[in-house]
Short mmCIF file of C-alpha atoms in Angstrom, two decimals:
data_model
loop_
_atom_site.label_atom_id
_atom_site.label_comp_id
_atom_site.label_asym_id
_atom_site.label_seq_id
_atom_site.Cartn_x
_atom_site.Cartn_y
_atom_site.Cartn_z
CA MET A 426 0.06 -0.24 -0.04
CA SER A 427 1.05 3.38 -0.28
CA GLN A 428 0.23 6.17 1.47
CA PRO A 429 -1.22 9.54 -0.63
CA THR A 430 1.49 12.68 -0.81
CA GLU A 431 -0.28 16.14 -1.22
CA ARG A 432 0.26 16.13 -3.98
CA THR A 433 -0.56 13.48 -4.95
CA THR A 434 -4.35 13.01 -3.02
CA VAL A 435 -7.49 12.50 -5.33
CA ARG A 436 -9.73 14.89 -4.56
CA ARG A 437 -11.45 14.59 -7.56
CA LEU A 438 -13.27 11.69 -7.26
CA PRO A 439 -11.45 10.76 -4.40
CA GLU A 440 -13.49 6.46 -4.65
CA LYS A 441 -11.28 5.93 -7.55
CA ALA A 442 -7.99 6.47 -6.21
CA VAL A 443 -6.21 3.24 -5.85
CA THR A 444 -4.15 2.70 -2.95
CA ASP A 445 -2.93 -0.98 -3.48
CA ARG A 446 1.40 -0.81 -5.52
CA THR A 447 -0.24 -4.04 -7.26
CA ALA A 448 -1.96 -1.30 -9.18
CA LEU A 449 -0.39 0.57 -10.33
CA ASP A 450 2.52 -2.27 -11.38
CA ALA A 451 -0.97 -3.69 -13.16
CA VAL A 452 -0.85 0.26 -15.46
CA LEU A 453 2.17 0.25 -15.72
CA ASP A 454 2.80 -3.33 -17.42
CA GLY A 455 -0.03 -2.57 -19.51
CA ALA A 456 0.88 0.59 -20.95
CA LEU A 457 3.47 1.59 -24.09
CA VAL A 458 3.79 4.85 -24.20
CA ALA A 459 3.70 7.50 -21.09
CA HIS A 460 2.83 11.64 -21.73
CA VAL A 461 5.97 13.22 -19.36
CA ALA A 462 5.87 16.59 -18.51
CA VAL A 463 8.26 19.12 -18.16
CA THR A 464 8.77 22.89 -18.30
CA GLU A 465 11.33 25.55 -19.34
CA GLY A 466 10.84 29.16 -18.30
CA ASP A 467 7.25 29.26 -18.12
CA GLN A 468 5.93 26.95 -20.36
CA PRO A 469 5.65 23.50 -19.92
CA PHE A 470 5.79 20.72 -22.62
CA VAL A 471 4.82 17.20 -22.74
CA LEU A 472 5.53 14.98 -24.91
CA PRO A 473 5.08 11.00 -25.80
CA MET A 474 8.02 8.09 -24.85
CA ALA A 475 7.94 4.57 -24.37
CA CYS A 476 8.36 3.46 -21.25
CA ALA A 477 8.63 0.17 -19.36
CA ARG A 478 8.38 -0.90 -15.92
CA ASP A 479 11.66 -2.64 -13.83
CA GLY A 480 10.77 -2.50 -10.34
CA ASP A 481 10.45 0.29 -8.79
CA ARG A 482 11.80 2.21 -11.36
CA LEU A 483 9.67 4.04 -14.79
CA LEU A 484 12.27 3.67 -17.81
CA LEU A 485 11.82 6.60 -20.15
CA HIS A 486 13.85 6.20 -24.09
CA GLY A 487 14.85 8.63 -26.10
CA SER A 488 17.33 10.39 -28.13
CA THR A 489 20.43 11.49 -26.17
CA GLY A 490 19.63 15.25 -28.60
CA SER A 491 16.18 15.42 -27.30
CA ARG A 492 14.94 18.23 -25.10
CA LEU A 493 13.30 17.24 -22.69
CA MET A 494 16.43 14.21 -22.56
CA ARG A 495 18.72 15.81 -21.17
CA ALA A 496 16.14 18.82 -19.49
CA LEU A 497 15.23 15.69 -17.25
CA ALA A 498 18.65 14.53 -16.94
CA SER A 499 19.85 17.64 -15.72
CA GLY A 500 17.14 16.98 -12.79
CA ALA A 501 14.49 18.64 -13.57
CA PRO A 502 11.26 17.72 -11.71
CA THR A 503 8.85 16.09 -13.48
CA CYS A 504 5.15 14.24 -14.15
CA ALA A 505 4.61 11.41 -15.87
CA THR A 506 1.56 10.01 -16.13
CA VAL A 507 -0.06 6.40 -18.33
CA THR A 508 -3.60 5.86 -19.36
CA LEU A 509 -5.45 2.71 -20.31
CA LEU A 510 -8.60 3.23 -21.95
CA ASP A 511 -10.90 0.63 -21.29
CA GLY A 512 -14.54 1.27 -22.50
CA LEU A 513 -16.93 4.19 -23.58
CA VAL A 514 -19.44 5.08 -20.03
CA TYR A 515 -23.41 5.51 -22.36
CA ALA A 516 -25.23 7.04 -19.87
CA ARG A 517 -28.84 9.18 -19.95
CA SER A 518 -26.79 12.54 -20.33
CA ALA A 519 -24.30 14.00 -21.31
CA PHE A 520 -23.12 15.31 -18.32
CA GLU A 521 -22.76 11.58 -17.20
CA SER A 522 -20.95 10.09 -19.89
CA SER A 523 -17.70 9.02 -19.35
CA MET A 524 -15.03 6.63 -19.58
CA HIS A 525 -14.11 2.84 -17.44
CA TYR A 526 -10.17 3.81 -16.47
CA ARG A 527 -6.45 2.87 -15.18
CA SER A 528 -4.19 6.03 -15.14
CA ALA A 529 -1.44 6.20 -12.79
CA THR A 530 -0.06 9.61 -12.39
CA ILE A 531 4.49 9.96 -10.64
CA LEU A 532 5.67 12.96 -9.87
CA GLY A 533 10.03 12.74 -9.23
CA ARG A 534 13.48 12.70 -10.68
CA ALA A 535 14.98 11.25 -13.14
CA SER A 536 18.17 9.72 -13.33
CA VAL A 537 20.27 8.65 -16.33
CA VAL A 538 20.90 5.19 -16.44
CA PRO A 539 24.61 4.90 -16.57
CA GLN A 540 26.34 3.34 -19.65
CA GLU A 541 26.97 0.07 -18.24
CA GLU A 542 23.60 -0.86 -17.28
CA LEU A 543 22.01 1.05 -20.68
CA VAL A 544 22.52 -2.14 -22.71
CA ASP A 545 20.11 -4.21 -20.17
CA ALA A 546 17.93 -0.86 -19.49
CA LEU A 547 16.84 -1.09 -23.46
CA ARG A 548 16.49 -5.21 -23.28
CA VAL A 549 13.66 -4.48 -20.25
CA LEU A 550 11.95 -0.96 -22.72
CA THR A 551 12.57 -3.78 -26.14
CA GLU A 552 10.97 -6.72 -24.58
CA HIS A 553 8.25 -4.79 -22.59
CA LEU A 554 7.28 -3.16 -25.87
CA LEU A 555 7.84 -5.68 -28.69
CA PRO A 556 7.56 -9.43 -26.45
CA GLY A 557 10.00 -11.80 -27.21
CA ARG A 558 12.09 -9.57 -29.96
CA TRP A 559 15.24 -9.27 -28.30
CA GLU A 560 16.73 -12.55 -28.87
CA HIS A 561 16.62 -12.20 -32.02
CA LEU A 562 18.49 -8.52 -32.67
CA ARG A 563 21.51 -7.90 -33.40
CA PRO A 564 23.75 -6.31 -30.47
CA PRO A 565 23.16 -1.87 -30.32
CA GLN A 566 26.51 -0.45 -31.66
CA ARG A 567 28.84 1.78 -30.12
CA LYS A 568 27.23 4.72 -32.54
CA GLU A 569 23.35 3.00 -31.43
CA LEU A 570 24.18 2.95 -28.51
CA ALA A 571 25.86 6.93 -28.06
CA ALA A 572 23.22 8.18 -29.24
CA THR A 573 20.68 6.57 -27.06
CA MET A 574 19.71 7.79 -23.62
CA VAL A 575 16.86 5.96 -21.36
CA LEU A 576 15.90 7.36 -17.93
CA ALA A 577 14.65 5.99 -14.77
CA LEU A 578 11.98 7.42 -13.01
CA PRO A 579 11.09 6.51 -9.45
CA LEU A 580 7.82 4.80 -8.39
CA GLN A 581 7.74 6.81 -5.03
CA GLU A 582 5.39 9.05 -5.43
CA TRP A 583 2.30 7.92 -7.27
CA SER A 584 -1.97 7.98 -7.64
CA VAL A 585 -3.70 5.23 -9.45
CA LYS A 586 -6.86 6.77 -10.48
CA VAL A 587 -10.12 3.20 -11.53
CA GLY A 588 -13.28 4.32 -12.91
CA ASP A 589 -15.12 1.18 -13.99
CA GLY A 590 -18.32 1.54 -12.86
CA PRO A 591 -21.85 1.31 -14.93
CA PRO A 592 -23.55 4.14 -15.62
CA GLU A 593 -24.88 7.01 -12.81
CA ASP A 594 -27.71 9.21 -14.06
CA ASP A 595 -29.62 11.58 -12.67
CA PRO A 596 -32.89 9.42 -11.38
CA ALA A 597 -34.69 12.08 -12.65
CA ASP A 598 -33.10 10.59 -16.00
CA LEU A 599 -34.12 6.07 -15.36
CA ASP A 600 -37.46 6.29 -16.55
CA ALA A 601 -35.98 8.38 -20.29
CA ASP A 602 -36.19 6.69 -23.64
CA VAL A 603 -32.84 6.30 -24.06
CA TRP A 604 -29.95 3.32 -24.33
CA ALA A 605 -27.22 3.41 -21.44
CA GLY A 606 -24.24 0.63 -20.48
CA VAL A 607 -20.70 0.22 -21.47
CA LEU A 608 -19.03 -0.04 -24.37
CA PRO A 609 -15.70 -2.31 -23.77
CA LEU A 610 -12.81 -1.10 -25.50
CA ARG A 611 -9.48 -2.96 -25.93
CA THR A 612 -6.47 -2.46 -27.87
CA THR A 613 -6.06 -5.23 -30.38
CA ALA A 614 -2.61 -6.74 -32.68
CA GLY A 615 -3.10 -6.42 -36.19
CA ARG A 616 -2.47 -8.52 -39.26
CA PRO A 617 1.43 -8.21 -39.79
CA ARG A 618 2.95 -6.86 -42.63
CA PRO A 619 6.08 -7.16 -43.71
CA ALA A 620 8.73 -4.44 -44.43
CA PRO A 621 8.95 -3.33 -49.13
CA ASP A 622 12.34 -4.19 -48.36
CA LEU A 623 12.32 -7.52 -46.58
CA THR A 624 13.83 -10.84 -48.05
CA PRO A 625 11.65 -12.70 -49.71
CA GLY A 626 10.74 -16.25 -47.33
CA ILE A 627 10.79 -15.16 -43.96
CA GLU A 628 7.82 -15.70 -41.78
CA VAL A 629 6.15 -13.93 -40.00
CA PRO A 630 8.42 -15.50 -36.27
CA ASP A 631 5.72 -16.32 -33.62
CA HIS A 632 7.57 -14.00 -31.03
CA VAL A 633 5.14 -11.83 -33.58
CA ARG A 634 2.25 -14.11 -34.62
CA THR A 635 1.30 -15.48 -30.47
CA ARG A 636 0.77 -11.04 -30.49
CA TYR A 637 -1.82 -11.45 -33.36
CA ARG A 638 -3.42 -14.52 -32.53
CA SER A 639 -3.88 -12.61 -28.94
#
C-alpha cells in the first residue's frame, strides 16, 4: 500500500483512488506510452515517450539530442502519466457520460541510466514493447548506444485512479427512453505487414504471430 502525499492525493472523485502498489504495477505493465512533462521557463511541454516498468522504476527512452531528455537528465522535476482506456460509459445525459479507465501519475526526478547498465535497460524496454524480440536482434552498436538515453523515474510518489462503474444517471433521467450502458474498448494487434525490403521467404516469427493471434 502507498500513503498519498499532499501532491498525489486524489481530490476529484476520491473514491476512484487506489493505493495498492500492485494496481500501479498493473497499469504501468499494460502501458506502452507515458506522457511526460517538463517546464522550460514558463512554458510547459508534455510529450509521449516509450516506457517500461523495471521493478521500482519507470524507464523512459529517447535520443541524447532530445531537449526533453536533456532537461530531465539535468534533474528537472517531472510528471509522467499513463492512461489505459477500457470503455465508454453511455449515460442518459451527456453530463453523466464518462469512460472506464486506469490511470497512474508519477512525480519525481529522473536519473540517467549509467552506460554500463544501458544495454540491459534497452533489453527491458524492448521486451516490454516487443515481447520475445530481443534474442532475434543483433547487439546494439556503439554509435547507437551513444545516441540513446534511458532515464529512470523512481516509483516513490504516485497515484492511481480507476473508473470502472456503470452509468450514474440522475434519478430523474432513469425513465428516459434512452439506452444506457458501457461499451468496452481494448487494443488489439492487427495482421503483421512485412517491410517492403524484407528478404523473400522470411516468415512472421512466432513472437509476432502469437501477439497477433491474441
